[in-house]
């Protein structure tokens, strides 16, 4: 089928035409009251177009009118399941929210006036095209000076071409007028800058939340799996029943904590309304140290300052950073001595984790993954900073977070 005829096969072409015809109904209702629809003069015909304008402007001031018109425009002016064309389900760029400002009310009023006037123009042109068809076919026997047609009627050999051209012109008018009306709807009923900003903020929040959940799962499940792998390897190498029992106990405790974290994250994703258990904070860091010690690491801890007074967001993120730091120690260096220093004062939290590098380590192998990058990202989001890398003969994770 030729490309210029393809719009005629799309349902949206005809729903747009119907939308225009429905909009003109307001003008005909007013015209039935005044000046009447019985042989109006040209002056009275102009009144038909002008009568509804004040009422349309008043209607546009009602906030809910914008939502009603937006829903109609989405259903009838844009491709959807009814249109059988590419683009089904795409955002048409038309708002369905009530007017939130006088500017939006004015745009809604302009849309209502445009819709009614455009609908009237389509109805009048449709009457002319159909009148030409009927007159050419002999279905109208009125004299030319009273038939209301603007063009003379052609008979004889030219009847068929005139009829075909009139029908094609009618269809072309529906296609063009519907396309222009859809563009006008995007401009007049499209989301305001405030609405666009709200949508952008919502999407940003969703992305941040997904990123946070991904980090939570990486840190918690990654830590549990690392502990389980290290413990299993150590138990197999030791071949000591007592050590194996301790290793299995550590794996069980770490796995149980990971399951609790996983259940809490899944509850957030399901949004089922049930209260999720609180996220662990630095006051719960002892279970991380116990897991590391059970895996064979010798952890030397020094804490200065009131850790329990660290603000919740900082304390929770600090816990995850410590968890990732210990996980990296076990994953890349094994059960080596670890020094942990936590200092809290009125202005900041300082956390420093150091471990001895194995003799075969280069200091950088395996240290560029997403875990350490996550530590730096967490610190940046909290307005602090984190550095990771070799320091002398040790690997260091140094974190500074502001408390105010």
Coordinates of C-alpha atoms in Angstrom, one line a residue:
X1 CA 0.0 0.0 0.0
X2 CA 1.3 3.5 -0.9
X3 CA 2.7 5.4 2.1
X4 CA 0.2 8.3 1.7
X5 CA -2.7 5.9 2.1
X6 CA -1.4 4.2 5.2
X7 CA -3.0 6.6 7.7
X8 CA -6.4 5.6 6.3
X9 CA -5.8 2.1 7.7
X10 CA -5.2 3.3 11.2
X11 CA -8.0 3.4 13.7
X12 CA -6.4 6.5 15.4
X13 CA -7.1 8.5 12.3
X14 CA -10.9 8.0 12.8
X15 CA -10.8 8.4 16.6
X16 CA -9.2 11.8 16.0
X17 CA -12.0 12.7 13.6
X18 CA -14.5 11.6 16.1
X19 CA -12.8 13.6 18.8
X20 CA -13.1 16.7 16.6
X21 CA -16.8 16.1 15.8
X22 CA -17.6 15.6 19.5
X23 CA -15.9 18.8 20.4
X24 CA -18.1 20.7 17.9
X25 CA -21.2 19.6 19.7
X26 CA -20.9 22.3 22.3
X27 CA -21.1 25.0 19.7
X28 CA -24.2 23.4 18.1
X29 CA -25.9 23.2 21.5
X30 CA -25.4 26.9 22.0
X31 CA -26.5 27.7 18.4
X32 CA -29.7 25.8 19.0
X33 CA -30.5 28.3 21.7
X34 CA -29.3 31.4 19.8
X35 CA -29.3 32.3 17.0
X36 CA -30.9 29.0 16.0
X37 CA -30.0 26.5 13.3
X38 CA -32.8 27.3 10.8
X39 CA -31.1 29.0 7.8
X40 CA -28.7 31.2 9.7
X41 CA -27.1 34.1 7.9
X42 CA -23.3 34.5 7.7
X43 CA -23.4 36.9 10.7
X44 CA -25.4 34.4 12.7
X45 CA -23.0 31.7 11.6
X46 CA -20.1 33.7 13.2
X47 CA -22.2 33.8 16.4
X48 CA -22.3 30.0 16.3
X49 CA -18.6 30.0 16.6
X50 CA -18.4 32.9 19.1
X51 CA -21.2 32.0 21.6
X52 CA -19.5 29.2 23.5
X53 CA -16.1 30.9 23.9
X54 CA -16.9 32.7 27.3
X55 CA -18.3 29.5 28.7
X56 CA -15.3 27.5 27.5
X57 CA -12.9 29.9 29.2
X58 CA -14.9 29.6 32.4
X59 CA -14.8 25.8 32.2
X60 CA -11.1 25.9 31.6
X61 CA -10.7 27.5 35.0
X62 CA -12.0 24.4 36.7
X63 CA -8.9 22.3 37.7
X64 CA -10.6 19.0 37.0
X65 CA -11.3 20.0 33.4
X66 CA -7.6 19.6 32.5
X67 CA -7.7 16.0 33.7
X68 CA -10.9 15.2 31.8
X69 CA -9.5 16.6 28.6
X70 CA -6.2 15.0 29.1
X71 CA -7.8 11.5 29.5
X72 CA -9.9 12.1 26.3
X73 CA -6.9 13.2 24.4
X74 CA -4.8 10.2 25.5
X75 CA -7.5 7.8 24.4
X76 CA -8.6 9.3 21.1
X77 CA -5.7 11.4 19.7
X78 CA -2.7 9.1 20.1
X79 CA -1.7 5.6 19.0
X80 CA -2.6 2.9 21.5
X81 CA -4.0 -0.6 21.5
X82 CA -6.8 0.5 19.2
X83 CA -4.4 2.0 16.5
X84 CA -2.4 -1.1 15.4
X85 CA 0.7 1.0 14.8
X86 CA 4.1 1.3 16.2
X87 CA 4.4 3.3 19.4
X88 CA 1.7 1.5 21.4
X89 CA 2.1 2.3 25.0
X90 CA 4.4 5.2 24.5
X91 CA 3.9 8.3 26.6
X92 CA 1.8 10.7 24.5
X93 CA 3.1 13.7 26.5
X94 CA -0.3 14.8 27.7
X95 CA -0.9 15.4 31.4
X96 CA -3.8 13.9 33.3
X97 CA -3.3 15.9 36.4
X98 CA -5.7 18.7 37.5
X99 CA -4.6 22.3 36.8
X100 CA -2.2 23.4 39.5
X101 CA -1.7 27.0 38.4
X102 CA -3.4 29.8 36.6
X103 CA -1.0 29.2 33.7
X104 CA -2.3 25.7 33.3
X105 CA -5.9 26.9 33.6
X106 CA -5.3 29.3 30.8
X107 CA -3.7 26.6 28.6
X108 CA -6.7 24.4 29.3
X109 CA -9.1 27.1 28.3
X110 CA -7.2 27.7 25.1
X111 CA -7.4 24.0 24.4
X112 CA -11.1 23.9 24.9
X113 CA -11.6 26.9 22.5
X114 CA -9.3 25.4 19.9
X115 CA -11.0 22.0 20.1
X116 CA -14.5 23.4 19.7
X117 CA -13.6 25.8 16.9
X118 CA -11.5 23.2 15.0
X119 CA -14.4 20.7 15.4
X120 CA -16.8 23.3 13.9
X121 CA -14.5 23.9 11.0
X122 CA -14.3 20.1 10.4
X123 CA -18.1 19.8 10.5
X124 CA -18.6 22.7 8.1
X125 CA -16.0 21.3 5.6
X126 CA -17.5 17.8 6.0
X127 CA -20.9 19.3 5.1
X128 CA -19.4 20.9 2.0
X129 CA -17.6 17.7 0.8
X130 CA -20.6 15.5 1.4
X131 CA -22.9 18.0 -0.2
X132 CA -20.8 18.0 -3.3
X133 CA -20.9 14.2 -3.4
X134 CA -24.7 14.1 -3.0
X135 CA -25.3 16.9 -5.4
X136 CA -23.1 15.3 -8.1
X137 CA -24.9 12.0 -7.7
X138 CA -28.3 13.8 -8.0
X139 CA -29.4 13.2 -4.4
X140 CA -30.0 17.0 -3.9
X141 CA -32.5 18.7 -6.1
X142 CA -32.3 22.2 -4.6
X143 CA -31.2 25.1 -6.9
X144 CA -27.5 26.1 -6.7
X145 CA -28.3 29.4 -5.1
X146 CA -30.0 27.8 -2.1
X147 CA -28.1 24.5 -1.6
X148 CA -25.5 26.0 0.7
X149 CA -22.5 24.8 -1.3
X150 CA -19.6 27.1 -1.9
X151 CA -18.5 25.3 -5.1
X152 CA -20.6 24.7 -8.2
X153 CA -21.9 21.2 -8.7
X154 CA -20.4 19.3 -11.7
X155 CA -22.5 16.8 -13.7
X156 CA -21.8 14.6 -16.6
X157 CA -18.6 12.9 -17.3
X158 CA -16.8 14.7 -14.4
X159 CA -19.2 13.3 -11.8
X160 CA -17.1 10.3 -10.8
X161 CA -13.7 12.2 -10.5
X162 CA -15.4 14.9 -8.5
X163 CA -17.0 12.4 -6.1
X164 CA -13.7 10.5 -5.7
X165 CA -11.8 13.8 -5.1
X166 CA -14.3 15.0 -2.5
X167 CA -14.1 11.7 -0.6
X168 CA -10.3 11.8 -0.6
X169 CA -10.3 15.4 0.4
X170 CA -12.6 14.5 3.3
X171 CA -10.3 11.7 4.5
X172 CA -7.2 13.9 4.0
X173 CA -8.9 16.6 6.1
X174 CA -9.4 14.1 9.0
X175 CA -5.8 13.0 8.8
X176 CA -4.3 16.5 8.7
X177 CA -6.7 18.0 11.2
X178 CA -6.2 15.1 13.6
X179 CA -2.5 15.3 13.4
X180 CA -2.5 19.0 14.1
X181 CA -4.9 18.6 17.0
X182 CA -2.6 16.0 18.5
X183 CA 0.3 18.3 18.3
X184 CA -1.7 21.1 19.9
X185 CA -2.7 18.7 22.7
X186 CA 0.9 18.1 23.5
X187 CA 1.6 21.8 23.7
X188 CA -1.5 22.9 25.6
X189 CA -2.2 19.8 27.7
X190 CA 1.4 18.7 28.1
X191 CA 2.9 18.5 31.5
X192 CA 4.0 21.8 33.0
X193 CA 7.7 22.4 34.1
X194 CA 6.7 21.6 37.7
X195 CA 5.1 18.3 36.6
X196 CA 8.2 17.4 34.5
X197 CA 10.4 18.2 37.5
X198 CA 8.3 16.1 39.8
X199 CA 8.5 13.1 37.4
X200 CA 12.2 13.6 37.1
X201 CA 12.6 13.7 40.9
X202 CA 10.5 10.5 41.2
X203 CA 12.6 8.6 38.7
X204 CA 15.8 9.8 40.3
X205 CA 14.5 8.6 43.7
X206 CA 13.6 5.2 42.2
X207 CA 17.1 4.9 40.7
X208 CA 18.8 5.9 43.9
X209 CA 16.6 3.4 45.8
X210 CA 17.4 0.6 43.4
X211 CA 21.1 1.4 43.6
X212 CA 20.9 1.4 47.4
X213 CA 19.2 -2.0 47.5
X214 CA 21.7 -3.4 45.1
X215 CA 24.5 -2.2 47.4
X216 CA 22.7 -3.7 50.4
X217 CA 22.4 -7.1 48.8
X218 CA 26.0 -7.0 47.5
X219 CA 27.4 -6.1 50.9
X220 CA 25.2 -8.5 53.0
X221 CA 25.0 -11.6 50.8
X222 CA 28.6 -11.1 49.6
X223 CA 29.9 -11.0 53.1
X224 CA 27.9 -14.1 54.1
X225 CA 29.2 -16.1 51.1
X226 CA 32.7 -15.0 51.6
X227 CA 32.6 -16.1 55.3
X228 CA 31.1 -19.4 54.3
X229 CA 33.7 -20.1 51.6
X230 CA 36.6 -19.1 53.9
X231 CA 35.2 -21.2 56.8
X232 CA 34.6 -24.2 54.6
X233 CA 38.1 -24.1 53.2
X234 CA 39.7 -23.7 56.6
X235 CA 37.6 -26.6 58.1
X236 CA 38.6 -28.9 55.3
X237 CA 42.3 -27.9 55.6
X238 CA 42.3 -28.3 59.4
X239 CA 40.6 -31.7 59.5
X240 CA 39.8 -31.0 63.1
X241 CA 36.2 -31.9 64.3
X242 CA 36.2 -29.2 67.0
X243 CA 37.4 -26.5 64.5
X244 CA 34.8 -27.8 62.0
X245 CA 32.0 -27.3 64.5
X246 CA 33.1 -23.8 65.2
X247 CA 33.3 -23.1 61.4
X248 CA 29.8 -24.4 60.8
X249 CA 28.5 -22.4 63.7
X250 CA 30.0 -19.2 62.2
X251 CA 28.6 -20.1 58.8
X252 CA 25.1 -20.6 60.4
X253 CA 25.2 -17.3 62.2
X254 CA 26.4 -15.3 59.2
X255 CA 23.8 -17.0 57.0
X256 CA 21.0 -16.2 59.4
X257 CA 22.0 -12.6 59.5
X258 CA 22.2 -12.5 55.7
X259 CA 18.7 -14.0 55.5
X260 CA 17.4 -11.3 57.8
X261 CA 18.9 -8.6 55.6
X262 CA 17.4 -10.3 52.5
X263 CA 14.0 -10.5 54.0
X264 CA 14.1 -6.9 55.0
X265 CA 15.1 -5.8 51.4
X266 CA 12.4 -8.1 49.9
X267 CA 9.8 -6.5 52.2
X268 CA 10.8 -3.1 50.9
X269 CA 10.5 -4.3 47.3
X270 CA 7.1 -5.8 47.9
X271 CA 5.9 -2.7 49.8
X272 CA 3.4 -4.9 51.7
X273 CA 3.0 -2.5 54.5
X274 CA 4.5 -4.8 57.2
X275 CA 7.3 -3.2 59.3
X276 CA 10.7 -4.3 58.2
X277 CA 13.4 -4.9 60.8
X278 CA 15.7 -2.0 61.3
X279 CA 19.0 -1.9 59.3
X280 CA 22.1 -2.7 61.4
X281 CA 24.2 0.2 62.7
X282 CA 27.8 0.5 64.0
X283 CA 26.5 -0.6 67.4
X284 CA 25.9 -4.0 65.9
X285 CA 29.4 -4.2 64.5
X286 CA 30.3 -6.9 66.9
X287 CA 28.7 -9.6 64.8
X288 CA 30.8 -8.6 61.8
X289 CA 33.9 -8.8 64.0
X290 CA 32.8 -12.2 65.3
X291 CA 32.4 -13.5 61.8
X292 CA 35.8 -12.3 60.8
X293 CA 37.4 -13.8 63.9
X294 CA 35.6 -17.1 63.4
X295 CA 37.1 -17.2 59.8
X296 CA 40.6 -17.1 61.3
X297 CA 41.3 -13.4 61.1
X298 CA 42.8 -11.7 64.1
X299 CA 40.9 -8.4 64.5
X300 CA 42.4 -5.7 66.8
X301 CA 39.7 -3.1 67.6
X302 CA 40.0 0.3 69.1
X303 CA 37.0 2.5 69.5
X304 CA 37.1 6.1 70.8
X305 CA 34.1 8.3 71.3
X306 CA 30.3 7.6 71.7
X307 CA 29.5 5.4 68.7
X308 CA 25.9 5.0 69.9
X309 CA 25.4 8.8 69.3
X310 CA 26.3 8.7 65.6
X311 CA 23.2 9.7 63.6
X312 CA 21.2 6.8 62.1
X313 CA 22.0 7.3 58.4
X314 CA 25.8 7.7 59.1
X315 CA 25.8 4.7 61.5
X316 CA 24.0 2.5 59.1
X317 CA 26.2 3.3 56.1
X318 CA 29.2 3.0 58.3
X319 CA 28.2 -0.5 59.2
X320 CA 27.9 -1.4 55.5
X321 CA 31.3 0.1 54.8
X322 CA 32.9 -1.9 57.6
X323 CA 31.2 -5.0 56.4
X324 CA 32.5 -4.5 52.9
X325 CA 36.0 -3.7 54.2
X326 CA 36.1 -7.0 56.2
X327 CA 34.7 -9.0 53.3
X328 CA 37.4 -7.7 51.1
X329 CA 40.0 -8.7 53.6
X330 CA 38.8 -12.3 53.8
X331 CA 38.2 -12.6 50.1
X332 CA 41.5 -11.3 48.9
X333 CA 43.9 -11.7 51.8
X334 CA 42.5 -14.6 53.8
X335 CA 42.6 -14.9 57.6
X336 CA 45.3 -12.2 58.2
X337 CA 45.6 -9.8 61.1
X338 CA 43.3 -6.8 60.8
X339 CA 43.4 -3.5 62.7
X340 CA 40.2 -1.5 63.1
X341 CA 40.1 2.0 64.5
X342 CA 36.8 3.9 65.0
X343 CA 36.9 7.5 66.3
X344 CA 33.9 9.6 66.9
X345 CA 33.9 13.3 68.0
X346 CA 31.4 16.1 67.7
X347 CA 32.0 16.7 64.0
X348 CA 32.9 13.5 62.3
X349 CA 33.3 9.7 62.3
X350 CA 36.6 8.3 61.2
X351 CA 37.0 4.6 60.5
X352 CA 40.2 2.9 59.4
X353 CA 40.6 -0.7 58.5
X354 CA 44.1 -2.1 57.8
X355 CA 45.3 -5.6 57.0
X356 CA 48.6 -7.2 56.2
X357 CA 49.0 -8.1 52.6
X358 CA 49.9 -11.7 51.8
X359 CA 53.5 -12.1 50.4
X360 CA 52.2 -13.1 46.9
X361 CA 49.8 -10.1 46.7
X362 CA 50.7 -7.1 44.6
X363 CA 48.5 -4.8 46.5
X364 CA 46.1 -4.2 43.7
X365 CA 44.9 -7.6 42.5
X366 CA 41.1 -8.0 43.0
X367 CA 40.8 -4.6 44.7
X368 CA 39.0 -2.6 42.0
X369 CA 35.6 -4.3 42.2
X370 CA 32.2 -2.8 42.9
X371 CA 32.5 -3.3 46.7
X372 CA 35.2 -0.7 47.2
X373 CA 33.6 1.6 44.7
X374 CA 30.4 1.2 46.7
X375 CA 32.3 2.4 49.9
X376 CA 33.5 5.5 48.1
X377 CA 30.0 6.2 46.7
X378 CA 28.4 5.8 50.1
X379 CA 30.9 8.2 51.6
X380 CA 30.4 10.8 48.9
X381 CA 26.6 10.7 49.3
X382 CA 27.0 11.4 53.0
X383 CA 29.3 14.4 52.2
X384 CA 32.4 12.6 53.4
X385 CA 35.3 10.8 51.6
X386 CA 36.8 7.4 51.5
X387 CA 40.2 6.2 50.3
X388 CA 41.2 2.6 49.5
X389 CA 44.5 1.2 48.5
X390 CA 47.9 -0.1 49.6
X391 CA 49.7 1.9 52.4
X392 CA 53.2 0.8 53.1
X393 CA 53.0 -3.0 53.4
X394 CA 49.3 -3.0 54.3
X395 CA 45.9 -2.5 52.6
X396 CA 43.9 0.4 54.0
X397 CA 40.3 1.5 53.9
X398 CA 40.0 5.0 55.4
X399 CA 36.6 6.6 55.8
X400 CA 35.7 10.1 57.1
X401 CA 32.1 11.0 57.5
X402 CA 30.6 14.3 58.8
X403 CA 28.1 14.0 61.6
X404 CA 26.4 17.4 61.0

